[in-house]
Structures are given as structure tokens and as C-alpha cells.
Short mmCIF file of C-alpha atoms and ligand atoms in Angstrom, two decimals:
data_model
loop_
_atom_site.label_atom_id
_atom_site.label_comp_id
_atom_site.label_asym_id
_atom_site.label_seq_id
_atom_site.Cartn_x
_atom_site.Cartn_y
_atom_site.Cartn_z
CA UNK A 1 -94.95 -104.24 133.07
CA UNK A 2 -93.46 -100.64 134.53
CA UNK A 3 -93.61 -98.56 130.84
CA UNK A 4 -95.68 -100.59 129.09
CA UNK A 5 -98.80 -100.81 131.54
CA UNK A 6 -101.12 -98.84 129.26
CA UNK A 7 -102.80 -97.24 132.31
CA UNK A 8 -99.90 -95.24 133.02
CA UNK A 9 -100.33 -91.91 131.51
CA UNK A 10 -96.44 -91.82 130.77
CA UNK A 11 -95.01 -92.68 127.68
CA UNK A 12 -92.43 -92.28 124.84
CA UNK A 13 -94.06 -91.55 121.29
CA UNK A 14 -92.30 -93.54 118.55
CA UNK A 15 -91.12 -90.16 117.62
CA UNK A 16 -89.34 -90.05 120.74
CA UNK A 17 -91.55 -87.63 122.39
CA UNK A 18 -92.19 -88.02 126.49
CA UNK A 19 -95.55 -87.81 127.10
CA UNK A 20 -97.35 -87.28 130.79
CA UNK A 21 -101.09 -87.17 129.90
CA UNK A 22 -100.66 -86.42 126.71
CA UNK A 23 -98.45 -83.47 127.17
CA UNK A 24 -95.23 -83.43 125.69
CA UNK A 25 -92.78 -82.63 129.12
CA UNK A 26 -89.73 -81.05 126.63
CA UNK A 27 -92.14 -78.65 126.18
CA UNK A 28 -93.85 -78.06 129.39
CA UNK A 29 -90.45 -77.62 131.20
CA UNK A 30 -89.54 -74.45 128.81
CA UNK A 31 -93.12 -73.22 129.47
CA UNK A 32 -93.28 -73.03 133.35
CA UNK A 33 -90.61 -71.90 135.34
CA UNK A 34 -88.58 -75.83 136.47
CA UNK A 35 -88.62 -77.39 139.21
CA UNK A 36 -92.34 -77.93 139.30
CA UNK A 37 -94.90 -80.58 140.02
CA UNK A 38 -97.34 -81.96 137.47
CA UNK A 39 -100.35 -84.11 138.61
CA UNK A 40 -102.41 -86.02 136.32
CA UNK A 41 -106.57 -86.01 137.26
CA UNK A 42 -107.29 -88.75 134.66
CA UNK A 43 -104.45 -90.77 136.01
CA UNK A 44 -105.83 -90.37 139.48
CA UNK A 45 -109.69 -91.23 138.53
CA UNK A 46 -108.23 -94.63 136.36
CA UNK A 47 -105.97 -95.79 139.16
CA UNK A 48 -109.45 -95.13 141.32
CA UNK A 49 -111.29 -97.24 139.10
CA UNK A 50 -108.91 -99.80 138.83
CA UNK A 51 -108.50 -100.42 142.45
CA UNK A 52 -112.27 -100.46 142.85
CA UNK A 53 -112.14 -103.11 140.52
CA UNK A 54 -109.34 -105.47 141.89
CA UNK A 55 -111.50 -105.10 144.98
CA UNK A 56 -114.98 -106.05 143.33
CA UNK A 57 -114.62 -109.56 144.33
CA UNK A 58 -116.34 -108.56 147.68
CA UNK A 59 -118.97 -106.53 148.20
CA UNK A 60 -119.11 -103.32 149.47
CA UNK A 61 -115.63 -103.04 150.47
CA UNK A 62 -114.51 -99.17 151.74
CA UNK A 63 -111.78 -97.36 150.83
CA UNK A 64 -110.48 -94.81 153.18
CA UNK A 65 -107.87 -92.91 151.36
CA UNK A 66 -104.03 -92.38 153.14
CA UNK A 67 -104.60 -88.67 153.29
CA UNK A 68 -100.89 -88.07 154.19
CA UNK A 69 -99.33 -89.94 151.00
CA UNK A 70 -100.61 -86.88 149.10
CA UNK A 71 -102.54 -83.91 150.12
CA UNK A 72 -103.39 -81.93 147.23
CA UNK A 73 -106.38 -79.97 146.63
CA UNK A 74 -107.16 -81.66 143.38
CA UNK A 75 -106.13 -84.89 144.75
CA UNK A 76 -108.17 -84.89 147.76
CA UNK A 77 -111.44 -83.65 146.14
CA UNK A 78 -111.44 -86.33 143.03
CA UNK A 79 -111.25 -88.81 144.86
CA UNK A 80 -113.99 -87.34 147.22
CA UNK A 81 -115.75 -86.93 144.05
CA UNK A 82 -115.04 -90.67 143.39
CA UNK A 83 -116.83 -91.79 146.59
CA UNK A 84 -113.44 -92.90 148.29
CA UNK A 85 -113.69 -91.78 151.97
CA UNK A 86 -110.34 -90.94 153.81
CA UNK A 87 -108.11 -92.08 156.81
CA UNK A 88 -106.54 -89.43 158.77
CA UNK A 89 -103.84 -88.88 161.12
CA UNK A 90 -104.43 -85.52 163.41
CA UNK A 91 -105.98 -82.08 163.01
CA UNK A 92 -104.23 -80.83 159.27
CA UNK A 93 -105.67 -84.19 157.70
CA UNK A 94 -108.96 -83.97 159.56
CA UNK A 95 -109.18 -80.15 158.06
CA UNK A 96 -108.01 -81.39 154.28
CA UNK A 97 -110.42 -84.33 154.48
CA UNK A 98 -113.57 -81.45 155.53
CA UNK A 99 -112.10 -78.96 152.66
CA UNK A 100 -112.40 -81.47 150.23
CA UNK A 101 -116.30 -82.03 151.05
CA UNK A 102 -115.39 -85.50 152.66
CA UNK A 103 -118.63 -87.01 154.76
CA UNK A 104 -116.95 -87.62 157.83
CA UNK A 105 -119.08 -91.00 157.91
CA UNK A 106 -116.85 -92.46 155.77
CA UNK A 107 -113.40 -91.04 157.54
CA UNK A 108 -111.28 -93.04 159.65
CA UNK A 109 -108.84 -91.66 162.34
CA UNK A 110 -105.53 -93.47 162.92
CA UNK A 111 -101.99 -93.14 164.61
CA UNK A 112 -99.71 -93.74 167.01
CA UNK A 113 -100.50 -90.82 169.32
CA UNK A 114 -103.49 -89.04 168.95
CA UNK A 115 -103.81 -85.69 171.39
CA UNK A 116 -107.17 -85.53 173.31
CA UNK A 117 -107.54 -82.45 171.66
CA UNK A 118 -107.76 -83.86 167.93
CA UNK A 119 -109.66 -86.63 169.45
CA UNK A 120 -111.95 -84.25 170.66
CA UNK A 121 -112.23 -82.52 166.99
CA UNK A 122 -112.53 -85.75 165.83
CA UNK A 123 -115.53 -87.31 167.77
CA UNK A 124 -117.02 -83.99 167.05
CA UNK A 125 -117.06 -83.83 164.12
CA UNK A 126 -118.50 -87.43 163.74
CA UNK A 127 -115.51 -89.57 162.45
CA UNK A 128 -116.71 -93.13 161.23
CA UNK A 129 -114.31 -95.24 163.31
CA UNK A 130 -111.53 -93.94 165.86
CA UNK A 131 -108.70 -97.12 165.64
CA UNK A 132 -106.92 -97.24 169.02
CA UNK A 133 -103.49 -98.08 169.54
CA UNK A 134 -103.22 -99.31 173.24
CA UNK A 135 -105.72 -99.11 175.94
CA UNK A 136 -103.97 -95.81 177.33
CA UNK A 137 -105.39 -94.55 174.08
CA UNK A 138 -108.78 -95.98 174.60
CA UNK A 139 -108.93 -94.72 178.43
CA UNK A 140 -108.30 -90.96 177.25
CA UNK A 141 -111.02 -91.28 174.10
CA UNK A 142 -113.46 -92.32 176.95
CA UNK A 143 -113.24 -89.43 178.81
CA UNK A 144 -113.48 -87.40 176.22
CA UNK A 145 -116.64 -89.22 174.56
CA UNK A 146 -118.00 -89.09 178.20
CA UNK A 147 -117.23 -84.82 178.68
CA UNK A 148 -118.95 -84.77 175.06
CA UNK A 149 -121.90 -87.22 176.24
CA UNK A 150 -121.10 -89.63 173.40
CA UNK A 151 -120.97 -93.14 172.85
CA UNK A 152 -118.21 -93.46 170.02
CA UNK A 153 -117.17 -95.99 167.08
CA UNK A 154 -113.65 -97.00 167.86
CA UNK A 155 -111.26 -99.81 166.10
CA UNK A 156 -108.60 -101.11 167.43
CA UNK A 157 -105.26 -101.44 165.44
CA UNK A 158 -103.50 -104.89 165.70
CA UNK A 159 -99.76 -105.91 165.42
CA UNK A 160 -100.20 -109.03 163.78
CA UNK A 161 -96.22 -110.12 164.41
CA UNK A 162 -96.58 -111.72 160.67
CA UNK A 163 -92.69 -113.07 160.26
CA UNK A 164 -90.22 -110.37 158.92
CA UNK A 165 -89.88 -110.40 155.33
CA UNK A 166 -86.13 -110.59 154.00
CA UNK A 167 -85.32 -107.11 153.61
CA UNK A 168 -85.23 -107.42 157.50
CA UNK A 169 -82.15 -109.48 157.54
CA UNK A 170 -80.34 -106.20 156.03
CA UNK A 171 -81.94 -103.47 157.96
CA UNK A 172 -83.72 -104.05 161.05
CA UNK A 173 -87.36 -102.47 160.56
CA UNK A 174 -89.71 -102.00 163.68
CA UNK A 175 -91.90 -104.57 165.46
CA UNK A 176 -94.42 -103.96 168.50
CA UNK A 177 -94.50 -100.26 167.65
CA UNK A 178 -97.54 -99.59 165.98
CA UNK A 179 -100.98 -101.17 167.12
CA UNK A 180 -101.35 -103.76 170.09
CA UNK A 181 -99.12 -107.01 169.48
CA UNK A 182 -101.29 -109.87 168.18
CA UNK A 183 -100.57 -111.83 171.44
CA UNK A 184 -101.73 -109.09 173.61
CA UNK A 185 -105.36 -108.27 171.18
CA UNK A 186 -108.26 -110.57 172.62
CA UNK A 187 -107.56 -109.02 176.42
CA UNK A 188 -106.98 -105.47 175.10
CA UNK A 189 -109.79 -105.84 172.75
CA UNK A 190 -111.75 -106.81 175.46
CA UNK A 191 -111.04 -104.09 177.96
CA UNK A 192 -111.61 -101.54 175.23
CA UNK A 193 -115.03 -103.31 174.58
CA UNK A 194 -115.83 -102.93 178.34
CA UNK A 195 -115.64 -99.16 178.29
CA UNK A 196 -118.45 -97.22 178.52
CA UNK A 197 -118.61 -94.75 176.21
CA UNK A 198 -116.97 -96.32 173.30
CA UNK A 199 -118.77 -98.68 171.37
CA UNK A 200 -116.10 -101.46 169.78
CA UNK A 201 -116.64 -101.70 166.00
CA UNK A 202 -113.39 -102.90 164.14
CA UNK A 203 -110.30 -104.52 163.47
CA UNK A 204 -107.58 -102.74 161.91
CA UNK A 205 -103.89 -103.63 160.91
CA UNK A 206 -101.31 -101.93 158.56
CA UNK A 207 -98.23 -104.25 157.58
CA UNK A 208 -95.89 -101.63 155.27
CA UNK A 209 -95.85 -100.11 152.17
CA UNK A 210 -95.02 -100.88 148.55
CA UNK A 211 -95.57 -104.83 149.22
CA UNK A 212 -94.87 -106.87 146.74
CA UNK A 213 -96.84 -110.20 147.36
CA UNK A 214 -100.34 -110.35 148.11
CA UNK A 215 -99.11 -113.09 150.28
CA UNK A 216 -98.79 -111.09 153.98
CA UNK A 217 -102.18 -110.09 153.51
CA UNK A 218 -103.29 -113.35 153.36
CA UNK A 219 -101.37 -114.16 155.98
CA UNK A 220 -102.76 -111.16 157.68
CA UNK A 221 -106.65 -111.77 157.22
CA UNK A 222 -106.18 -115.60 158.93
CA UNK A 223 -104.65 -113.87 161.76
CA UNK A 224 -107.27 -111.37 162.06
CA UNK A 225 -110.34 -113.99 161.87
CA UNK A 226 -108.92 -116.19 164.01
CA UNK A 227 -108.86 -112.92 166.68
CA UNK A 228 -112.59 -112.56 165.50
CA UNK A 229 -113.74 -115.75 166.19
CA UNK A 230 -111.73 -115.42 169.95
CA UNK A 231 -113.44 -112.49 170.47
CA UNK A 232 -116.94 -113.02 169.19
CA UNK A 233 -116.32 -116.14 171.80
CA UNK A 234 -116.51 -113.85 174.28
CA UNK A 235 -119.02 -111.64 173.01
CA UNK A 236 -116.92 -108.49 171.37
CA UNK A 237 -118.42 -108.43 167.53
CA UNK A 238 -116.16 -107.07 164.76
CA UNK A 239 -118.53 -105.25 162.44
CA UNK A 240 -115.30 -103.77 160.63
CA UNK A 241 -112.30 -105.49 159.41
CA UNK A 242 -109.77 -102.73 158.19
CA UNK A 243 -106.51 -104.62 156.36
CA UNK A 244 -104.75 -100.94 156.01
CA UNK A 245 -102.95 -99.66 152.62
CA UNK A 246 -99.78 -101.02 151.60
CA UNK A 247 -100.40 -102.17 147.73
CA UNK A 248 -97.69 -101.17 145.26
CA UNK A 249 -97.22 -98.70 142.79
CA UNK A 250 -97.60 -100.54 140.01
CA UNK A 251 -94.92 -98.25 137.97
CA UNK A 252 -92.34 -98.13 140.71
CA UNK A 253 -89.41 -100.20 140.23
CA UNK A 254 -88.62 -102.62 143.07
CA UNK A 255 -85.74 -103.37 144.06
CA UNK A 256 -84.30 -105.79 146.87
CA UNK A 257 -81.84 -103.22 147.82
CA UNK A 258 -81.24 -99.55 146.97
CA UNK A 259 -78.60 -99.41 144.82
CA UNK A 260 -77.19 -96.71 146.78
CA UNK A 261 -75.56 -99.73 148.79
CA UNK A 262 -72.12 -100.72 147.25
CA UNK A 263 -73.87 -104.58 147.95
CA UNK A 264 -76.96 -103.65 145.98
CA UNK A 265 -74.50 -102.94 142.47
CA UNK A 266 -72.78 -106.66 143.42
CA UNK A 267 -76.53 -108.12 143.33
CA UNK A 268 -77.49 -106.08 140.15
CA UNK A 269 -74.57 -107.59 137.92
CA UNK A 270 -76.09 -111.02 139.01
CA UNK A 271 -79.21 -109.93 137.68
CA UNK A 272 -80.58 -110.33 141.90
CA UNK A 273 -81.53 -106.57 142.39
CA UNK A 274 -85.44 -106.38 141.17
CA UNK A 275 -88.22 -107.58 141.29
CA UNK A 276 -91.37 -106.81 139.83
CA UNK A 277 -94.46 -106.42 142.41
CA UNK A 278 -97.57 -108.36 141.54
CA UNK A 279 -100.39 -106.27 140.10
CA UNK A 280 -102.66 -104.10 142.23
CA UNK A 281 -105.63 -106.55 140.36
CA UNK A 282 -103.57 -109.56 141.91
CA UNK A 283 -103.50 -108.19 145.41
CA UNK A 284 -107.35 -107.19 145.15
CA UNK A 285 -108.72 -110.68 143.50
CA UNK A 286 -106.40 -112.83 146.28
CA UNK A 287 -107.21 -110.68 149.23
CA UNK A 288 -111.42 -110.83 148.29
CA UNK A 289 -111.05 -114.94 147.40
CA UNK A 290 -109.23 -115.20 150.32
CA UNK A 291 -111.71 -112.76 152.76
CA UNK A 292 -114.61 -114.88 150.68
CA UNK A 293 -113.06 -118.28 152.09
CA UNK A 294 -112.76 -116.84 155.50
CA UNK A 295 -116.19 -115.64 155.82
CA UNK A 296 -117.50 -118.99 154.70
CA UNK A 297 -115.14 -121.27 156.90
CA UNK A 298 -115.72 -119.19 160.17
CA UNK A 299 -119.54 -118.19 159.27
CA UNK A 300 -118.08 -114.33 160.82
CA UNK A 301 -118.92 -111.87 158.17
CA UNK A 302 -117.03 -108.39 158.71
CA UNK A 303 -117.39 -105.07 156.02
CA UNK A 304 -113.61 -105.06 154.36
CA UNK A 305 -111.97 -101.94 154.29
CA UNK A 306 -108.46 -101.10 152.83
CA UNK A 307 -106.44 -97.48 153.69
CA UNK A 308 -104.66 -97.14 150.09
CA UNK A 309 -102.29 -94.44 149.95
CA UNK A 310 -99.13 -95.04 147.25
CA UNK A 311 -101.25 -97.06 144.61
CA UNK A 312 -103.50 -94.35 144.20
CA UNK A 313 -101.03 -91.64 143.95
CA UNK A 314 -97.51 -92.47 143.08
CA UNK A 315 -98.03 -92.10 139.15
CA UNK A 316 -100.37 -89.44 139.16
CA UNK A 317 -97.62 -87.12 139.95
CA UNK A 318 -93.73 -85.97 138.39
CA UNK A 319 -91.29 -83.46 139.34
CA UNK A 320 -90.35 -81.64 135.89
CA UNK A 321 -86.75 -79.81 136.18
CA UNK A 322 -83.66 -79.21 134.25
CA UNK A 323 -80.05 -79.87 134.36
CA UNK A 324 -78.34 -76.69 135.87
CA UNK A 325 -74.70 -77.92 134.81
CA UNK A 326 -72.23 -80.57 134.16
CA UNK A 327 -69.03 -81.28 136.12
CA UNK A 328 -66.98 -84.24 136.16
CA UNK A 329 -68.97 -87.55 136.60
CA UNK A 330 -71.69 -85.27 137.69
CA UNK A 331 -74.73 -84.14 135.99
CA UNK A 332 -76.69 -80.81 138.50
CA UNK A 333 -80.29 -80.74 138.56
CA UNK A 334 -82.66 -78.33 140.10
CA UNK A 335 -84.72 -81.16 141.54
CA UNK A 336 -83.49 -81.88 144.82
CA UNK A 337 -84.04 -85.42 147.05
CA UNK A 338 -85.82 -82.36 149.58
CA UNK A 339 -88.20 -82.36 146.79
CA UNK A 340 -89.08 -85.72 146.59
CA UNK A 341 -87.36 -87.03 150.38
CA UNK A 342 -89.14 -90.21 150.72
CA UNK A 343 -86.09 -92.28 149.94
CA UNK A 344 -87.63 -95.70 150.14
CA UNK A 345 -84.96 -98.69 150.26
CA UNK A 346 -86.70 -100.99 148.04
CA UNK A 347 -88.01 -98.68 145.19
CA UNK A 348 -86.90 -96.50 142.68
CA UNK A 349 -87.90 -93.45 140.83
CA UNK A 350 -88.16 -94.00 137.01
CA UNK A 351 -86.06 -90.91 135.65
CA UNK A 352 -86.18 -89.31 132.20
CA UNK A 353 -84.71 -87.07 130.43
CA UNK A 354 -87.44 -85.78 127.73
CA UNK A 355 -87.16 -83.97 124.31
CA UNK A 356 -83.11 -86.32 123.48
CA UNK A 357 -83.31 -87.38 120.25
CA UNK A 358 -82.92 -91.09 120.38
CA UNK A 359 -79.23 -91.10 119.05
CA UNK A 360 -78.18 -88.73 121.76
CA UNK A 361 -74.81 -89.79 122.73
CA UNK A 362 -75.31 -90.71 126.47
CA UNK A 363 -72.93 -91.99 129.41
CA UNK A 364 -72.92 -92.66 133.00
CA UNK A 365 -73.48 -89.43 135.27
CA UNK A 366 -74.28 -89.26 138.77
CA UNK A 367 -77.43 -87.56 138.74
CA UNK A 368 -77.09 -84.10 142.03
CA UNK A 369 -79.98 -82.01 143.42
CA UNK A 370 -78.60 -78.43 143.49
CA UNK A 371 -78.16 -78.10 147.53
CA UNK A 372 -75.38 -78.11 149.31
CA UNK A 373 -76.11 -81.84 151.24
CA UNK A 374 -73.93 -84.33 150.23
CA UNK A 375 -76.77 -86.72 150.24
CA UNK A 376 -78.30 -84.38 148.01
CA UNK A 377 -78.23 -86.90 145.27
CA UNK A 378 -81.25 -89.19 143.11
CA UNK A 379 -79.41 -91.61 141.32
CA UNK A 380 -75.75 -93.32 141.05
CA UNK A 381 -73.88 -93.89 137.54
CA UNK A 382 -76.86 -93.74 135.64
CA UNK A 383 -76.92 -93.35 131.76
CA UNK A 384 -77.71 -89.11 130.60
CA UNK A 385 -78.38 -88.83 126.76
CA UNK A 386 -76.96 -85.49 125.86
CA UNK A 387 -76.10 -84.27 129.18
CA UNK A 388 -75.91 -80.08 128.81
CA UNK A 389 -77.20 -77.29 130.73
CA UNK A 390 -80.80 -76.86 130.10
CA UNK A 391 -81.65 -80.60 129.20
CA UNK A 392 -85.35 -81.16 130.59
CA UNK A 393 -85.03 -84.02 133.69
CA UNK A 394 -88.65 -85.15 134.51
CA UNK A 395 -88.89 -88.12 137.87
CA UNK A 396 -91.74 -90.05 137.46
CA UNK A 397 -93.65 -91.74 140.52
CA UNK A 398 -93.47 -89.16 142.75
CA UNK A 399 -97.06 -88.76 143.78
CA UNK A 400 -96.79 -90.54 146.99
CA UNK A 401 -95.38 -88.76 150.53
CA UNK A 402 -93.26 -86.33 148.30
CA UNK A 403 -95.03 -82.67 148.60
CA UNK A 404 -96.34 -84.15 152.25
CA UNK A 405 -92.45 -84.90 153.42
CA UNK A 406 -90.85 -82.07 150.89
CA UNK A 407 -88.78 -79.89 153.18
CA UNK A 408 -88.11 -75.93 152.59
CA UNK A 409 -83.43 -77.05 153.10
CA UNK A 410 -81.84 -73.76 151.77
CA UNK A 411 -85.23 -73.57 149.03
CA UNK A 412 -88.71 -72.58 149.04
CA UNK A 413 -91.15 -75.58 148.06
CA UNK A 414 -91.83 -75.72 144.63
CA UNK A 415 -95.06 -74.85 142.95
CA UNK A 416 -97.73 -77.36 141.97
CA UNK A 417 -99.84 -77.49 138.51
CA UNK A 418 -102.22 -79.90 137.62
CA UNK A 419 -103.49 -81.68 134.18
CA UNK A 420 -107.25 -81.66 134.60
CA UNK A 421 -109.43 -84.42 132.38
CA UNK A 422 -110.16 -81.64 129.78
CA UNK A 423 -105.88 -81.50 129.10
CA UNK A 424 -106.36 -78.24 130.48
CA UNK A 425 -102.87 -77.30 132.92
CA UNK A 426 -104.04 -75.40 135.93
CA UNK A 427 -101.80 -74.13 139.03
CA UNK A 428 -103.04 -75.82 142.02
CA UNK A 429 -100.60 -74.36 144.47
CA UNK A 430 -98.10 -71.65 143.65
CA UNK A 431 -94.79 -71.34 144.70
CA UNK A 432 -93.31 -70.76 148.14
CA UNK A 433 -91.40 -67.38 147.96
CA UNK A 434 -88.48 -66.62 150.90
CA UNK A 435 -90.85 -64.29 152.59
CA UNK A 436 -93.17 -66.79 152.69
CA UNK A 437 -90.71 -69.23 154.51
CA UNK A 438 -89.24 -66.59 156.43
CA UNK A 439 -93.02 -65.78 157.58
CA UNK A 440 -92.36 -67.48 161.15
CA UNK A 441 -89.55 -66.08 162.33
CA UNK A 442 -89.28 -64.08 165.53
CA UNK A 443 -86.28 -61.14 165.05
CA UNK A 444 -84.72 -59.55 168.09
CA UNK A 445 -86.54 -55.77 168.10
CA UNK A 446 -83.84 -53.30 166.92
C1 PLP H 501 -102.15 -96.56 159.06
C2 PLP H 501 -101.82 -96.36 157.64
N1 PLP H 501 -102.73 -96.65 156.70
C3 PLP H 501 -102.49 -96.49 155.38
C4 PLP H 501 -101.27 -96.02 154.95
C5 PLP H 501 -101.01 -95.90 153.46
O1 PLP H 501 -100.01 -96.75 153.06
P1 PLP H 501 -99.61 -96.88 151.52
O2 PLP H 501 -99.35 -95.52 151.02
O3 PLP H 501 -98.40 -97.74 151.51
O4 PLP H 501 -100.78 -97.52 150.83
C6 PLP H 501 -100.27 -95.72 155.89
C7 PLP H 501 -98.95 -95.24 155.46
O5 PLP H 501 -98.02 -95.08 156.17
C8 PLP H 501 -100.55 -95.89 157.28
O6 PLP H 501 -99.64 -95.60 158.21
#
């Protein structure tokens, strides 16, 4: 599936060409200075589409974009443009969403903490649905709604303690940290409810990121109906049921175990180490059928929302660079893991090194950013076609929580350009400079 899904605006030309949107990337990384960023608008507006299509199966289902997984300009004010509203996570999101020209009707305000100052911002500004995290939460929100003499739309995120998936038997992820533990819901729920100036609208859960089955969220949407039907029992309606983001990149490759674990290269010679997600259309026509059934068997008939983030964005960007120099059994690059720090376990960049003719005589390399952390590296003994100084070295899938986590470790943040629908290549944010990383600083006086 990966390279040969023709909506991914990647590919290699039978003449060997590597093409991002129809731009040959040998040639854009001679023509702007390297490392850069390159975002794709048509790839953006197609993943759009097809997600809004996966999710047709149910009507009127609303999409509140991840606003942290990528918070470019461009990015931000297609999809606007797209109709796709927008979840946020504090005051820099809430003033990204309101730059792009997002309707703050169709914004949704989540996290773990939320200060009653951004809450505050929030409710006035008129966010669609505030999701709470623990009644603390709630009790601060109504004292705020009450100072502002409103009555305001909250949700309330759930834990829904679905059973851990594998990966958990190798690294211990979190449980009970985010939301309010599914045992725990129907009384919280109903405390919130009893509050007097907050009005309780939704349901909300988010279960992780880059999931590979469809199957949790089924899991997921029995748990949350059978809270529904508790609760409408004791008269709290859900008007909202929110399932959060989590669906894959459908480019990314997925793998059961990072091979940066000496394990993970045991597992790949056993041909154990990927697997391929299902589809993003898979996850979309199994979650509606399933909603669909649901809604029928318990006669309770919520609006379905979803918080996409990665699906949306991870192929609409890459990180173009070149190889800097070539020492031992290592190949330098000026694209550094600060660049693109999300280092997920389970996935993997594609990498690629355009404009190698396809006899170039190639061998394993491991593949360095050019700082001076030893971690500072994006791949292990992986194959380098005519490894020289100066070789273009594009990373694909990078659209997702890259610029938002990139870090400024001994380099300014690199500059971002953008291939608009008319193939035009615009600059969309230009580079940091020293100064402009320096900015901050307080000096002694001298
Ligand atoms: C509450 C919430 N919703 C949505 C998302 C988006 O997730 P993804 O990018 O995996 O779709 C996140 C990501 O962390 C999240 O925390």
C-alpha cells in the first residue's frame, strides 16, 4: 500500500525521478537553501476529502482538527477553508484556530490542565464544547462561566480502560491519566451535569495515535453507549459523542518495534517487525456501521465527532536536506531528529535519497543529523545509493507533531515553503536566524 497508494503525492518516475507534488526534490534541494520543509496543499485538501468520505457512512459527523499535530498557516486555513472545525489545547491553539478564520462554533477545547485563564478566553470567545477532565476541572469552569454570567457547553473526556494493546507488554504506556476512568464516568458525569452554569453536552475519549485496527474503536463506541444509556437513565443526555483522533497515516510504515531496539532487528529477520495499518476508509466505514448498529440497538442517537490530527497531515509534509559528509559507517545529514523529534516507537519515516540514478552503487550507512547528540540519529544500517557530500536526502511523513515539537538544540528552526494547488512554491514561514533565538535572553548590564 505505502508507495503505491496513488493519493500520496510522492513518487518515483520510471525515469527515476522523486517526485513530491509533482516537483522533482533533486532539484528543489539545489534551489532553496537545505534543510527545509515542503508542504503539499493538494495533498492536504485529498487526504480532507478522503477522510470525509470514510466517514460518510453517518451523517453529519464533525471533524475538529488536532491543531497541535501541525500548525501551519497554510495548513490551518485549508482546512478551515474545507469546513473542518478544530480542537485545541490552550491559548497559542485557540489564537491559530481564530487566525485561520475558524468559527469558534465548531472548535473544541481539550487537555489535561486547562488554566482558568484560557478557560476564560475560551468561554469568551464562544468555544463549541469545553471537554473536562475531572470534576476539579469542571468546579473551576463553573466559576468562571458564573463571573462571566454564562451557562457553558462542556464534554467530559472518558478513560475507557479498553485492554492494553501488545506494544504494552514492551513498554509500559499510561493508564488513568488522561480523562475520568470509565469506572468512575456515570457519578462524575453526573456531578458535572448538576452544576449550574455548565450545561453537559458530550462524551469524549482519545485512545492513541497511529492505530492500526479499527478494532479499539469499536471497542470504544460499546463502552461509550453503554455510559449513555446509564446516564440518560438518570437523566444526563449526551447530545455529542466525540471518539478523538488516532487514525493512521496511511504512508507511515508500522512497525511492532522501532528498530532502534537490538530485539526489533531479531524480529525483522523473521519477517515479525511490520505491519501494515488498515486503511483510513476501513477505520471510517467500521466505526459509522458500527455507530449505525449502536444507535439502532440502544434507540440513543448522539452527533459523531472525530479529532483527526496525523491522518490529515503526516504526508502532506517532508524535510528536504543533504548529506554534509561521509565517515566510516556513517552517512551526515543536515536534517536533524530536533527537526522532526517525534520519535514514535511503532512507525517509521520513509527516507529517500532523490536525483541516484537507479544503478547507484549503494550500502548500509547509518544515517546522523549534524548535532552534537548522540541520539542525534534517523535511521540504523540502512541502504545509501551513492552516498557523497551533497547527495539530496528528502524524509517523507513528517507532517504530523514535527514543526509543533521541532526544538531550536545548537540550530535555529528551519524555514517552511509550501506547494500551493496551482504548483506554485511559496515560503510560508522563513527561517529562524540566531538573533531571532537569542531574542529572549536577559544579559547581565555591562
Ligand atoms: C485529545 C486529542 N485529540 C486528538 C489528537 C490527535 O491525534 P492523532 O494525531 O493521532 O489523530 C490528540 C493527539 O495527541 C489528542 O491528544
Amino acid at each position: 500500500m505505502p508507495e503505491s497508494d496513488p493519493r500520496d503525492h510522492f513518487e518515483w518516475e520510471q525515469s527515476g525521478r522523486a517526485m513530491f507534488d509533482g516537483h522533482d526534490l533533486a532539484e528543489l534541494a539545489k534551489r532553496y537553501p537545505t534543510p527545509f520543509y515542503l508542504i503539499s496543499e493538494r495533498q492536504l485538501r485529498d487526504n480532507y476529502s478522503r477522510l470525509c468520505d470514510a466517514f460518510s457512512g453517518v451523517e453529519g459527523v464533525k471533524k475538529y482538527y488536532s491543531v497541535k499535530s501541525n500548525f501551519e498557516s497554510l495548513v490551518l486555513s485549508t482546512l478551515c477553508s474545507e469546513g473542518c472545525g478544530a480542537e485545541i489545547s490552550g491559548a497559542m491553539d485557540m489564537e491559530l484556530a481564530r487566525r485561520a478564520g475558524m468559527n469558534p462554533e465548531r472548535v473544541v477545547f481539550d487537555g489535561p490542565i486547562k488554566s482558568a485563564e484560557d478557560l476564560k478566553a475560551a468561554v469568551e470567545w464562544g468555544v463549541h464544547i469545553v471537554n473536562l477532565e475531572s470534576i476539579d476541572e469542571a468546579r473551576v469552569l463553573n466559576e468562571v462561566a458564573g463571573q462571566l454570567g454564562r451557562v457553558v457547553d462542556v464534554g467530559m473526556r472518558i478513560d475507557p480502560l479498553l485492554s492494553k494493546p501488545y506494544y504494552d507488554k514492551l513498554i509500559t504506556t499510561y493508564t488513568k491519566k488522561f480523562g475520568v476512568p470509565f469506572d468512575q464516568a456515570a457519578d462524575v458525569a453526573r456531578e458535572i451535569a448538576a452544576l449550574p452554569n455548565l450545561q453537559f453536552r458530550g462524551l469524549m475519549a482519545h485512545i492513541g495515535s497511529q492505530i492500526f485496527r479499527p478494532g479499539r474503536y469499536i471497542r470504544l463506541l460499546d463502552r461509550m453507549f453503554s455510559l449513555m444509556k446509564d446516564l440518560l437513565a438518570h437523566g444526563v443526555k449526551v447530545e455529542e459523542l466525540n471518539i478523538g483522533g488516532g487514525y493512521p497515516a496511511q504512508s507511515m510504515r508500522n512497525l511492532r518495534l522501532s528498530r532502534r531496539f537490538v530485539i526489533a532487528r531479531l524480529l525483522e529477520r523473521f519477517n515479525r517487525i511490520e505491519v501494515q495499518a488498515a486503511s483510513i476508509d476501513d477505520f471510517g466505514r467500521e466505526i459509522c456501521e458500527h455507530f449505525n448498529e449502536l444507535t439502532k440497538s440502544t434507540g440513543i442517537k448522539p452527533t459523531l465527532a472525530i479529532e483527526p490530527g496525523r491522518c490529515l497531515v503526516a504526508n502532506t509534509q517532508i524535510v528536504v536536506g543533504q548529506v554534509q559528509l561521509v565517515k566510516n559507517d556513517w552517512v551526515f545529514t543536515d536534517i536533524s531528529i530536533n527537526d522532526i523529534p517525534e520519535n514514535l516507537f511503532f512507525s517509521e519515516w520513509r527516507l529517500v535519497f532523490p536525483g541516484q540514478k537507479p544503478d547507484a552503487k549503494s550500502r548500509p550507512y547509518n544515517i546522523s543529523g549534524p548535532t552534537l547528540a548522540t541520539q542525534d540519529v534517523l535511521h540504523f544500517q540502512r541502504e545509501v545509493p551513492g552516498a557523497a557530500t551533497g547527495t539530496p536526502f528528502v524524509v517523507l511523513d513528517t507532517g504530523a507533531y514535527s514543526i509543533a515539537r521541532a526544538n531550536q538544540f545548537t540550530r535555529p528552526r528551519n524555514a517552511v515553503y509550501a506547494i500551493r494547488t496551482s504548483g506554485d512554491v511559496e515560503l510560508i514561514r522563513r527561517k529562524e536566524t540566531v538573533k531571532d533565538v537569542l531574542a529572549m535572553q536577559v544579559w547581565p548590564e555591562k
